[in-house]
Amino acid sequence: LHGESGSGKTSFVCKLIQTLRETFSNSLIIFRFIGVTSMSSNVLLLLKGLCKQLSFVYSREMDIEGISEMSFSEVLKKFHELLTISTQE
């Protein structure tokens, strides 16, 4: 989503998230506001954060041991593995 500062992007996304949670109440809704800070613009940190959240939700914390030291390709592979687990449940 792209637009001028103050145009209501964040409000729109928050309302969308709320609607999704109400509509799909039995589903996990994961969201990130990226580009707000320099850390949120870092793709590697974004993927690591998503991996940590997915591993916690699906009780797979052991699957991400050492993620802090993993390279981008390793984290991406781990992310795909966790997505596969999440779609099975």
PDB file of N, CA and C in Angstrom:
ATOM      1  N   LEU A   1       0.851  -1.164   0.000  1.00  0.00           N
ATOM      2  CA  LEU A   1       0.000   0.000   0.000  1.00  0.00           C
ATOM      3  C   LEU A   1       0.894   1.223   0.000  1.00  0.00           C
ATOM      4  N   HIS A   2       0.623   2.141  -0.878  1.00  0.00           N
ATOM      5  CA  HIS A   2       1.475   3.315  -1.029  1.00  0.00           C
ATOM      6  C   HIS A   2       0.611   4.561  -1.093  1.00  0.00           C
ATOM      7  N   GLY A   3       1.061   5.606  -0.455  1.00  0.00           N
ATOM      8  CA  GLY A   3       0.331   6.868  -0.499  1.00  0.00           C
ATOM      9  C   GLY A   3       1.059   7.928   0.292  1.00  0.00           C
ATOM     10  N   GLU A   4       0.581   9.146   0.171  1.00  0.00           N
ATOM     11  CA  GLU A   4       1.197  10.262   0.874  1.00  0.00           C
ATOM     12  C   GLU A   4       1.020  10.118   2.381  1.00  0.00           C
ATOM     13  N   SER A   5       1.952  10.683   3.109  1.00  0.00           N
ATOM     14  CA  SER A   5       1.886  10.692   4.559  1.00  0.00           C
ATOM     15  C   SER A   5       0.586  11.356   4.998  1.00  0.00           C
ATOM     16  N   GLY A   6      -0.118  10.709   5.934  1.00  0.00           N
ATOM     17  CA  GLY A   6      -1.362  11.271   6.443  1.00  0.00           C
ATOM     18  C   GLY A   6      -2.590  10.963   5.607  1.00  0.00           C
ATOM     19  N   SER A   7      -2.437  10.118   4.592  1.00  0.00           N
ATOM     20  CA  SER A   7      -3.579   9.830   3.708  1.00  0.00           C
ATOM     21  C   SER A   7      -4.484   8.712   4.237  1.00  0.00           C
ATOM     22  N   GLY A   8      -4.128   8.095   5.368  1.00  0.00           N
ATOM     23  CA  GLY A   8      -5.002   7.087   5.969  1.00  0.00           C
ATOM     24  C   GLY A   8      -4.608   5.646   5.693  1.00  0.00           C
ATOM     25  N   LYS A   9      -3.372   5.426   5.231  1.00  0.00           N
ATOM     26  CA  LYS A   9      -2.918   4.057   4.923  1.00  0.00           C
ATOM     27  C   LYS A   9      -2.970   3.172   6.161  1.00  0.00           C
ATOM     28  N   THR A  10      -2.429   3.645   7.267  1.00  0.00           N
ATOM     29  CA  THR A  10      -2.388   2.849   8.495  1.00  0.00           C
ATOM     30  C   THR A  10      -3.798   2.570   9.007  1.00  0.00           C
ATOM     31  N   SER A  11      -4.661   3.557   8.980  1.00  0.00           N
ATOM     32  CA  SER A  11      -6.047   3.358   9.413  1.00  0.00           C
ATOM     33  C   SER A  11      -6.739   2.318   8.548  1.00  0.00           C
ATOM     34  N   PHE A  12      -6.522   2.399   7.258  1.00  0.00           N
ATOM     35  CA  PHE A  12      -7.122   1.441   6.333  1.00  0.00           C
ATOM     36  C   PHE A  12      -6.652   0.022   6.635  1.00  0.00           C
ATOM     37  N   VAL A  13      -5.346  -0.145   6.826  1.00  0.00           N
ATOM     38  CA  VAL A  13      -4.788  -1.473   7.083  1.00  0.00           C
ATOM     39  C   VAL A  13      -5.281  -2.002   8.428  1.00  0.00           C
ATOM     40  N   CYS A  14      -5.348  -1.157   9.442  1.00  0.00           N
ATOM     41  CA  CYS A  14      -5.850  -1.595  10.750  1.00  0.00           C
ATOM     42  C   CYS A  14      -7.294  -2.068  10.655  1.00  0.00           C
ATOM     43  N   LYS A  15      -8.112  -1.351   9.913  1.00  0.00           N
ATOM     44  CA  LYS A  15      -9.504  -1.761   9.719  1.00  0.00           C
ATOM     45  C   LYS A  15      -9.570  -3.072   8.941  1.00  0.00           C
ATOM     46  N   LEU A  16      -8.717  -3.222   7.945  1.00  0.00           N
ATOM     47  CA  LEU A  16      -8.658  -4.462   7.173  1.00  0.00           C
ATOM     48  C   LEU A  16      -8.287  -5.642   8.070  1.00  0.00           C
ATOM     49  N   ILE A  17      -7.282  -5.453   8.907  1.00  0.00           N
ATOM     50  CA  ILE A  17      -6.858  -6.512   9.840  1.00  0.00           C
ATOM     51  C   ILE A  17      -8.010  -6.886  10.767  1.00  0.00           C
ATOM     52  N   GLN A  18      -8.698  -5.897  11.297  1.00  0.00           N
ATOM     53  CA  GLN A  18      -9.835  -6.148  12.183  1.00  0.00           C
ATOM     54  C   GLN A  18     -10.918  -6.948  11.451  1.00  0.00           C
ATOM     55  N   THR A  19     -11.218  -6.560  10.236  1.00  0.00           N
ATOM     56  CA  THR A  19     -12.235  -7.262   9.443  1.00  0.00           C
ATOM     57  C   THR A  19     -11.813  -8.695   9.152  1.00  0.00           C
ATOM     58  N   LEU A  20     -10.544  -8.890   8.802  1.00  0.00           N
ATOM     59  CA  LEU A  20     -10.041 -10.236   8.537  1.00  0.00           C
ATOM     60  C   LEU A  20     -10.130 -11.116   9.773  1.00  0.00           C
ATOM     61  N   ARG A  21      -9.778 -10.563  10.916  1.00  0.00           N
ATOM     62  CA  ARG A  21      -9.840 -11.334  12.164  1.00  0.00           C
ATOM     63  C   ARG A  21     -11.272 -11.719  12.506  1.00  0.00           C
ATOM     64  N   GLU A  22     -12.213 -10.834  12.223  1.00  0.00           N
ATOM     65  CA  GLU A  22     -13.618 -11.146  12.487  1.00  0.00           C
ATOM     66  C   GLU A  22     -14.150 -12.172  11.491  1.00  0.00           C
ATOM     67  N   THR A  23     -13.774 -12.021  10.237  1.00  0.00           N
ATOM     68  CA  THR A  23     -14.268 -12.901   9.178  1.00  0.00           C
ATOM     69  C   THR A  23     -13.654 -14.291   9.260  1.00  0.00           C
ATOM     70  N   PHE A  24     -12.362 -14.341   9.563  1.00  0.00           N
ATOM     71  CA  PHE A  24     -11.623 -15.602   9.625  1.00  0.00           C
ATOM     72  C   PHE A  24     -11.148 -15.835  11.056  1.00  0.00           C
ATOM     73  N   SER A  25     -12.094 -15.909  11.977  1.00  0.00           N
ATOM     74  CA  SER A  25     -11.760 -15.953  13.406  1.00  0.00           C
ATOM     75  C   SER A  25     -10.957 -17.189  13.812  1.00  0.00           C
ATOM     76  N   ASN A  26     -11.013 -18.246  13.031  1.00  0.00           N
ATOM     77  CA  ASN A  26     -10.253 -19.462  13.353  1.00  0.00           C
ATOM     78  C   ASN A  26      -8.897 -19.495  12.657  1.00  0.00           C
ATOM     79  N   SER A  27      -8.540 -18.422  11.994  1.00  0.00           N
ATOM     80  CA  SER A  27      -7.280 -18.369  11.247  1.00  0.00           C
ATOM     81  C   SER A  27      -6.280 -17.456  11.938  1.00  0.00           C
ATOM     82  N   LEU A  28      -5.024 -17.732  11.698  1.00  0.00           N
ATOM     83  CA  LEU A  28      -3.950 -16.884  12.191  1.00  0.00           C
ATOM     84  C   LEU A  28      -3.737 -15.750  11.197  1.00  0.00           C
ATOM     85  N   ILE A  29      -3.843 -14.530  11.655  1.00  0.00           N
ATOM     86  CA  ILE A  29      -3.605 -13.361  10.812  1.00  0.00           C
ATOM     87  C   ILE A  29      -2.306 -12.720  11.294  1.00  0.00           C
ATOM     88  N   ILE A  30      -1.304 -12.745  10.438  1.00  0.00           N
ATOM     89  CA  ILE A  30      -0.013 -12.146  10.768  1.00  0.00           C
ATOM     90  C   ILE A  30       0.141 -10.894   9.907  1.00  0.00           C
ATOM     91  N   PHE A  31       0.551  -9.811  10.532  1.00  0.00           N
ATOM     92  CA  PHE A  31       0.732  -8.572   9.776  1.00  0.00           C
ATOM     93  C   PHE A  31       1.993  -7.855  10.249  1.00  0.00           C
ATOM     94  N   ARG A  32       2.527  -7.067   9.386  1.00  0.00           N
ATOM     95  CA  ARG A  32       3.685  -6.240   9.699  1.00  0.00           C
ATOM     96  C   ARG A  32       3.514  -4.883   9.027  1.00  0.00           C
ATOM     97  N   PHE A  33       3.889  -3.832   9.733  1.00  0.00           N
ATOM     98  CA  PHE A  33       3.952  -2.501   9.152  1.00  0.00           C
ATOM     99  C   PHE A  33       5.406  -2.270   8.772  1.00  0.00           C
ATOM    100  N   ILE A  34       5.697  -2.369   7.494  1.00  0.00           N
ATOM    101  CA  ILE A  34       7.087  -2.251   7.049  1.00  0.00           C
ATOM    102  C   ILE A  34       7.347  -0.863   6.486  1.00  0.00           C
ATOM    103  N   GLY A  35       8.594  -0.469   6.612  1.00  0.00           N
ATOM    104  CA  GLY A  35       8.995   0.829   6.107  1.00  0.00           C
ATOM    105  C   GLY A  35       8.801   1.955   7.099  1.00  0.00           C
ATOM    106  N   VAL A  36       8.248   1.654   8.277  1.00  0.00           N
ATOM    107  CA  VAL A  36       8.012   2.671   9.287  1.00  0.00           C
ATOM    108  C   VAL A  36       9.326   3.071   9.957  1.00  0.00           C
ATOM    109  N   THR A  37      10.182   2.078  10.198  1.00  0.00           N
ATOM    110  CA  THR A  37      11.499   2.329  10.779  1.00  0.00           C
ATOM    111  C   THR A  37      12.551   1.673   9.886  1.00  0.00           C
ATOM    112  N   SER A  38      13.797   1.997  10.117  1.00  0.00           N
ATOM    113  CA  SER A  38      14.867   1.387   9.319  1.00  0.00           C
ATOM    114  C   SER A  38      14.930  -0.124   9.548  1.00  0.00           C
ATOM    115  N   MET A  39      14.638  -0.573  10.779  1.00  0.00           N
ATOM    116  CA  MET A  39      14.663  -2.016  11.056  1.00  0.00           C
ATOM    117  C   MET A  39      13.536  -2.736  10.336  1.00  0.00           C
ATOM    118  N   SER A  40      12.380  -2.076  10.194  1.00  0.00           N
ATOM    119  CA  SER A  40      11.253  -2.734   9.539  1.00  0.00           C
ATOM    120  C   SER A  40      11.424  -2.777   8.026  1.00  0.00           C
ATOM    121  N   SER A  41      12.402  -2.072   7.515  1.00  0.00           N
ATOM    122  CA  SER A  41      12.676  -2.091   6.077  1.00  0.00           C
ATOM    123  C   SER A  41      13.703  -3.156   5.702  1.00  0.00           C
ATOM    124  N   ASN A  42      14.262  -3.840   6.686  1.00  0.00           N
ATOM    125  CA  ASN A  42      15.277  -4.861   6.464  1.00  0.00           C
ATOM    126  C   ASN A  42      14.584  -6.210   6.235  1.00  0.00           C
ATOM    127  N   VAL A  43      14.674  -6.729   5.019  1.00  0.00           N
ATOM    128  CA  VAL A  43      13.966  -7.959   4.651  1.00  0.00           C
ATOM    129  C   VAL A  43      14.420  -9.143   5.496  1.00  0.00           C
ATOM    130  N   LEU A  44      15.705  -9.246   5.781  1.00  0.00           N
ATOM    131  CA  LEU A  44      16.203 -10.359   6.582  1.00  0.00           C
ATOM    132  C   LEU A  44      15.602 -10.325   7.984  1.00  0.00           C
ATOM    133  N   LEU A  45      15.585  -9.149   8.612  1.00  0.00           N
ATOM    134  CA  LEU A  45      14.987  -9.036   9.948  1.00  0.00           C
ATOM    135  C   LEU A  45      13.490  -9.311   9.908  1.00  0.00           C
ATOM    136  N   LEU A  46      12.822  -8.892   8.849  1.00  0.00           N
ATOM    137  CA  LEU A  46      11.402  -9.159   8.680  1.00  0.00           C
ATOM    138  C   LEU A  46      11.140 -10.665   8.626  1.00  0.00           C
ATOM    139  N   LEU A  47      11.902 -11.380   7.802  1.00  0.00           N
ATOM    140  CA  LEU A  47      11.727 -12.828   7.685  1.00  0.00           C
ATOM    141  C   LEU A  47      12.055 -13.548   8.990  1.00  0.00           C
ATOM    142  N   LYS A  48      13.103 -13.109   9.672  1.00  0.00           N
ATOM    143  CA  LYS A  48      13.443 -13.724  10.960  1.00  0.00           C
ATOM    144  C   LYS A  48      12.306 -13.538  11.960  1.00  0.00           C
ATOM    145  N   GLY A  49      11.723 -12.349  11.984  1.00  0.00           N
ATOM    146  CA  GLY A  49      10.606 -12.085  12.879  1.00  0.00           C
ATOM    147  C   GLY A  49       9.391 -12.939  12.553  1.00  0.00           C
ATOM    148  N   LEU A  50       9.105 -13.101  11.269  1.00  0.00           N
ATOM    149  CA  LEU A  50       7.988 -13.953  10.866  1.00  0.00           C
ATOM    150  C   LEU A  50       8.248 -15.405  11.229  1.00  0.00           C
ATOM    151  N   CYS A  51       9.483 -15.852  11.050  1.00  0.00           N
ATOM    152  CA  CYS A  51       9.842 -17.230  11.427  1.00  0.00           C
ATOM    153  C   CYS A  51       9.664 -17.441  12.917  1.00  0.00           C
ATOM    154  N   LYS A  52      10.090 -16.481  13.705  1.00  0.00           N
ATOM    155  CA  LYS A  52       9.951 -16.603  15.158  1.00  0.00           C
ATOM    156  C   LYS A  52       8.485 -16.659  15.560  1.00  0.00           C
ATOM    157  N   GLN A  53       7.666 -15.825  14.942  1.00  0.00           N
ATOM    158  CA  GLN A  53       6.248 -15.810  15.280  1.00  0.00           C
ATOM    159  C   GLN A  53       5.576 -17.117  14.863  1.00  0.00           C
ATOM    160  N   LEU A  54       5.840 -17.583  13.657  1.00  0.00           N
ATOM    161  CA  LEU A  54       5.243 -18.840  13.198  1.00  0.00           C
ATOM    162  C   LEU A  54       5.694 -20.021  14.054  1.00  0.00           C
ATOM    163  N   SER A  55       6.978 -20.052  14.394  1.00  0.00           N
ATOM    164  CA  SER A  55       7.476 -21.172  15.198  1.00  0.00           C
ATOM    165  C   SER A  55       6.849 -21.168  16.590  1.00  0.00           C
ATOM    166  N   PHE A  56       6.602 -19.994  17.132  1.00  0.00           N
ATOM    167  CA  PHE A  56       5.955 -19.900  18.437  1.00  0.00           C
ATOM    168  C   PHE A  56       4.507 -20.372  18.353  1.00  0.00           C
ATOM    169  N   VAL A  57       3.774 -19.881  17.367  1.00  0.00           N
ATOM    170  CA  VAL A  57       2.356 -20.204  17.221  1.00  0.00           C
ATOM    171  C   VAL A  57       2.148 -21.701  17.022  1.00  0.00           C
ATOM    172  N   TYR A  58       3.043 -22.330  16.258  1.00  0.00           N
ATOM    173  CA  TYR A  58       2.898 -23.748  15.950  1.00  0.00           C
ATOM    174  C   TYR A  58       3.794 -24.634  16.815  1.00  0.00           C
ATOM    175  N   SER A  59       4.283 -24.075  17.940  1.00  0.00           N
ATOM    176  CA  SER A  59       5.115 -24.819  18.901  1.00  0.00           C
ATOM    177  C   SER A  59       6.286 -25.515  18.220  1.00  0.00           C
ATOM    178  N   ARG A  60       6.987 -24.792  17.383  1.00  0.00           N
ATOM    179  CA  ARG A  60       8.129 -25.337  16.650  1.00  0.00           C
ATOM    180  C   ARG A  60       9.397 -24.521  16.930  1.00  0.00           C
ATOM    181  N   GLU A  61       9.527 -24.026  18.164  1.00  0.00           N
ATOM    182  CA  GLU A  61      10.665 -23.170  18.505  1.00  0.00           C
ATOM    183  C   GLU A  61      11.996 -23.832  18.206  1.00  0.00           C
ATOM    184  N   MET A  62      12.058 -25.159  18.359  1.00  0.00           N
ATOM    185  CA  MET A  62      13.308 -25.873  18.103  1.00  0.00           C
ATOM    186  C   MET A  62      13.729 -25.745  16.632  1.00  0.00           C
ATOM    187  N   ASP A  63      12.761 -25.524  15.752  1.00  0.00           N
ATOM    188  CA  ASP A  63      13.048 -25.425  14.320  1.00  0.00           C
ATOM    189  C   ASP A  63      13.837 -24.177  13.951  1.00  0.00           C
ATOM    190  N   ILE A  64      13.873 -23.187  14.833  1.00  0.00           N
ATOM    191  CA  ILE A  64      14.556 -21.949  14.474  1.00  0.00           C
ATOM    192  C   ILE A  64      15.774 -21.652  15.343  1.00  0.00           C
ATOM    193  N   GLU A  65      16.264 -22.658  16.039  1.00  0.00           N
ATOM    194  CA  GLU A  65      17.475 -22.444  16.836  1.00  0.00           C
ATOM    195  C   GLU A  65      18.579 -21.898  15.944  1.00  0.00           C
ATOM    196  N   GLY A  66      19.249 -20.876  16.414  1.00  0.00           N
ATOM    197  CA  GLY A  66      20.350 -20.289  15.661  1.00  0.00           C
ATOM    198  C   GLY A  66      19.927 -19.366  14.541  1.00  0.00           C
ATOM    199  N   ILE A  67      18.671 -18.968  14.499  1.00  0.00           N
ATOM    200  CA  ILE A  67      18.199 -18.138  13.391  1.00  0.00           C
ATOM    201  C   ILE A  67      18.906 -16.781  13.345  1.00  0.00           C
ATOM    202  N   SER A  68      19.343 -16.303  14.492  1.00  0.00           N
ATOM    203  CA  SER A  68      20.026 -15.005  14.536  1.00  0.00           C
ATOM    204  C   SER A  68      21.280 -14.983  13.672  1.00  0.00           C
ATOM    205  N   GLU A  69      21.935 -16.145  13.552  1.00  0.00           N
ATOM    206  CA  GLU A  69      23.177 -16.220  12.785  1.00  0.00           C
ATOM    207  C   GLU A  69      22.967 -16.725  11.358  1.00  0.00           C
ATOM    208  N   MET A  70      21.732 -17.062  10.985  1.00  0.00           N
ATOM    209  CA  MET A  70      21.485 -17.633   9.662  1.00  0.00           C
ATOM    210  C   MET A  70      21.596 -16.588   8.557  1.00  0.00           C
ATOM    211  N   SER A  71      22.009 -17.059   7.387  1.00  0.00           N
ATOM    212  CA  SER A  71      22.070 -16.194   6.208  1.00  0.00           C
ATOM    213  C   SER A  71      20.665 -16.006   5.646  1.00  0.00           C
ATOM    214  N   PHE A  72      20.548 -15.087   4.688  1.00  0.00           N
ATOM    215  CA  PHE A  72      19.258 -14.836   4.068  1.00  0.00           C
ATOM    216  C   PHE A  72      18.678 -16.106   3.450  1.00  0.00           C
ATOM    217  N   SER A  73      19.487 -16.847   2.703  1.00  0.00           N
ATOM    218  CA  SER A  73      18.976 -18.052   2.040  1.00  0.00           C
ATOM    219  C   SER A  73      18.540 -19.108   3.060  1.00  0.00           C
ATOM    220  N   GLU A  74      19.248 -19.212   4.177  1.00  0.00           N
ATOM    221  CA  GLU A  74      18.863 -20.165   5.226  1.00  0.00           C
ATOM    222  C   GLU A  74      17.546 -19.764   5.882  1.00  0.00           C
ATOM    223  N   VAL A  75      17.397 -18.470   6.141  1.00  0.00           N
ATOM    224  CA  VAL A  75      16.165 -17.971   6.751  1.00  0.00           C
ATOM    225  C   VAL A  75      14.994 -18.138   5.790  1.00  0.00           C
ATOM    226  N   LEU A  76      15.220 -17.859   4.521  1.00  0.00           N
ATOM    227  CA  LEU A  76      14.167 -18.018   3.525  1.00  0.00           C
ATOM    228  C   LEU A  76      13.707 -19.474   3.446  1.00  0.00           C
ATOM    229  N   LYS A  77      14.646 -20.398   3.484  1.00  0.00           N
ATOM    230  CA  LYS A  77      14.312 -21.823   3.474  1.00  0.00           C
ATOM    231  C   LYS A  77      13.494 -22.190   4.712  1.00  0.00           C
ATOM    232  N   LYS A  78      13.922 -21.690   5.868  1.00  0.00           N
ATOM    233  CA  LYS A  78      13.204 -21.948   7.119  1.00  0.00           C
ATOM    234  C   LYS A  78      11.798 -21.362   7.066  1.00  0.00           C
ATOM    235  N   PHE A  79      11.657 -20.178   6.483  1.00  0.00           N
ATOM    236  CA  PHE A  79      10.358 -19.532   6.344  1.00  0.00           C
ATOM    237  C   PHE A  79       9.421 -20.401   5.493  1.00  0.00           C
ATOM    238  N   HIS A  80       9.934 -20.919   4.393  1.00  0.00           N
ATOM    239  CA  HIS A  80       9.128 -21.798   3.536  1.00  0.00           C
ATOM    240  C   HIS A  80       8.706 -23.065   4.286  1.00  0.00           C
ATOM    241  N   GLU A  81       9.609 -23.621   5.068  1.00  0.00           N
ATOM    242  CA  GLU A  81       9.281 -24.815   5.859  1.00  0.00           C
ATOM    243  C   GLU A  81       8.155 -24.516   6.855  1.00  0.00           C
ATOM    244  N   LEU A  82       8.244 -23.380   7.523  1.00  0.00           N
ATOM    245  CA  LEU A  82       7.226 -23.008   8.504  1.00  0.00           C
ATOM    246  C   LEU A  82       5.879 -22.713   7.838  1.00  0.00           C
ATOM    247  N   LEU A  83       5.919 -22.124   6.645  1.00  0.00           N
ATOM    248  CA  LEU A  83       4.668 -21.898   5.920  1.00  0.00           C
ATOM    249  C   LEU A  83       4.013 -23.224   5.550  1.00  0.00           C
ATOM    250  N   THR A  84       4.822 -24.200   5.188  1.00  0.00           N
ATOM    251  CA  THR A  84       4.292 -25.522   4.856  1.00  0.00           C
ATOM    252  C   THR A  84       3.594 -26.134   6.064  1.00  0.00           C
ATOM    253  N   ILE A  85       4.205 -25.994   7.231  1.00  0.00           N
ATOM    254  CA  ILE A  85       3.602 -26.506   8.463  1.00  0.00           C
ATOM    255  C   ILE A  85       2.293 -25.781   8.743  1.00  0.00           C
ATOM    256  N   SER A  86       2.287 -24.466   8.556  1.00  0.00           N
ATOM    257  CA  SER A  86       1.088 -23.692   8.877  1.00  0.00           C
ATOM    258  C   SER A  86      -0.075 -24.021   7.946  1.00  0.00           C
ATOM    259  N   THR A  87       0.199 -24.350   6.704  1.00  0.00           N
ATOM    260  CA  THR A  87      -0.898 -24.680   5.788  1.00  0.00           C
ATOM    261  C   THR A  87      -1.431 -26.081   6.029  1.00  0.00           C
ATOM    262  N   GLN A  88      -0.659 -26.922   6.701  1.00  0.00           N
ATOM    263  CA  GLN A  88      -1.118 -28.269   7.026  1.00  0.00           C
ATOM    264  C   GLN A  88      -2.085 -28.246   8.201  1.00  0.00           C
ATOM    265  N   GLU A  89      -1.959 -27.237   9.039  1.00  0.00           N
ATOM    266  CA  GLU A  89      -2.803 -27.157  10.250  1.00  0.00           C
ATOM    267  C   GLU A  89      -3.979 -26.328   9.964  1.00  0.00           C
TER     268      GLU A  89
END
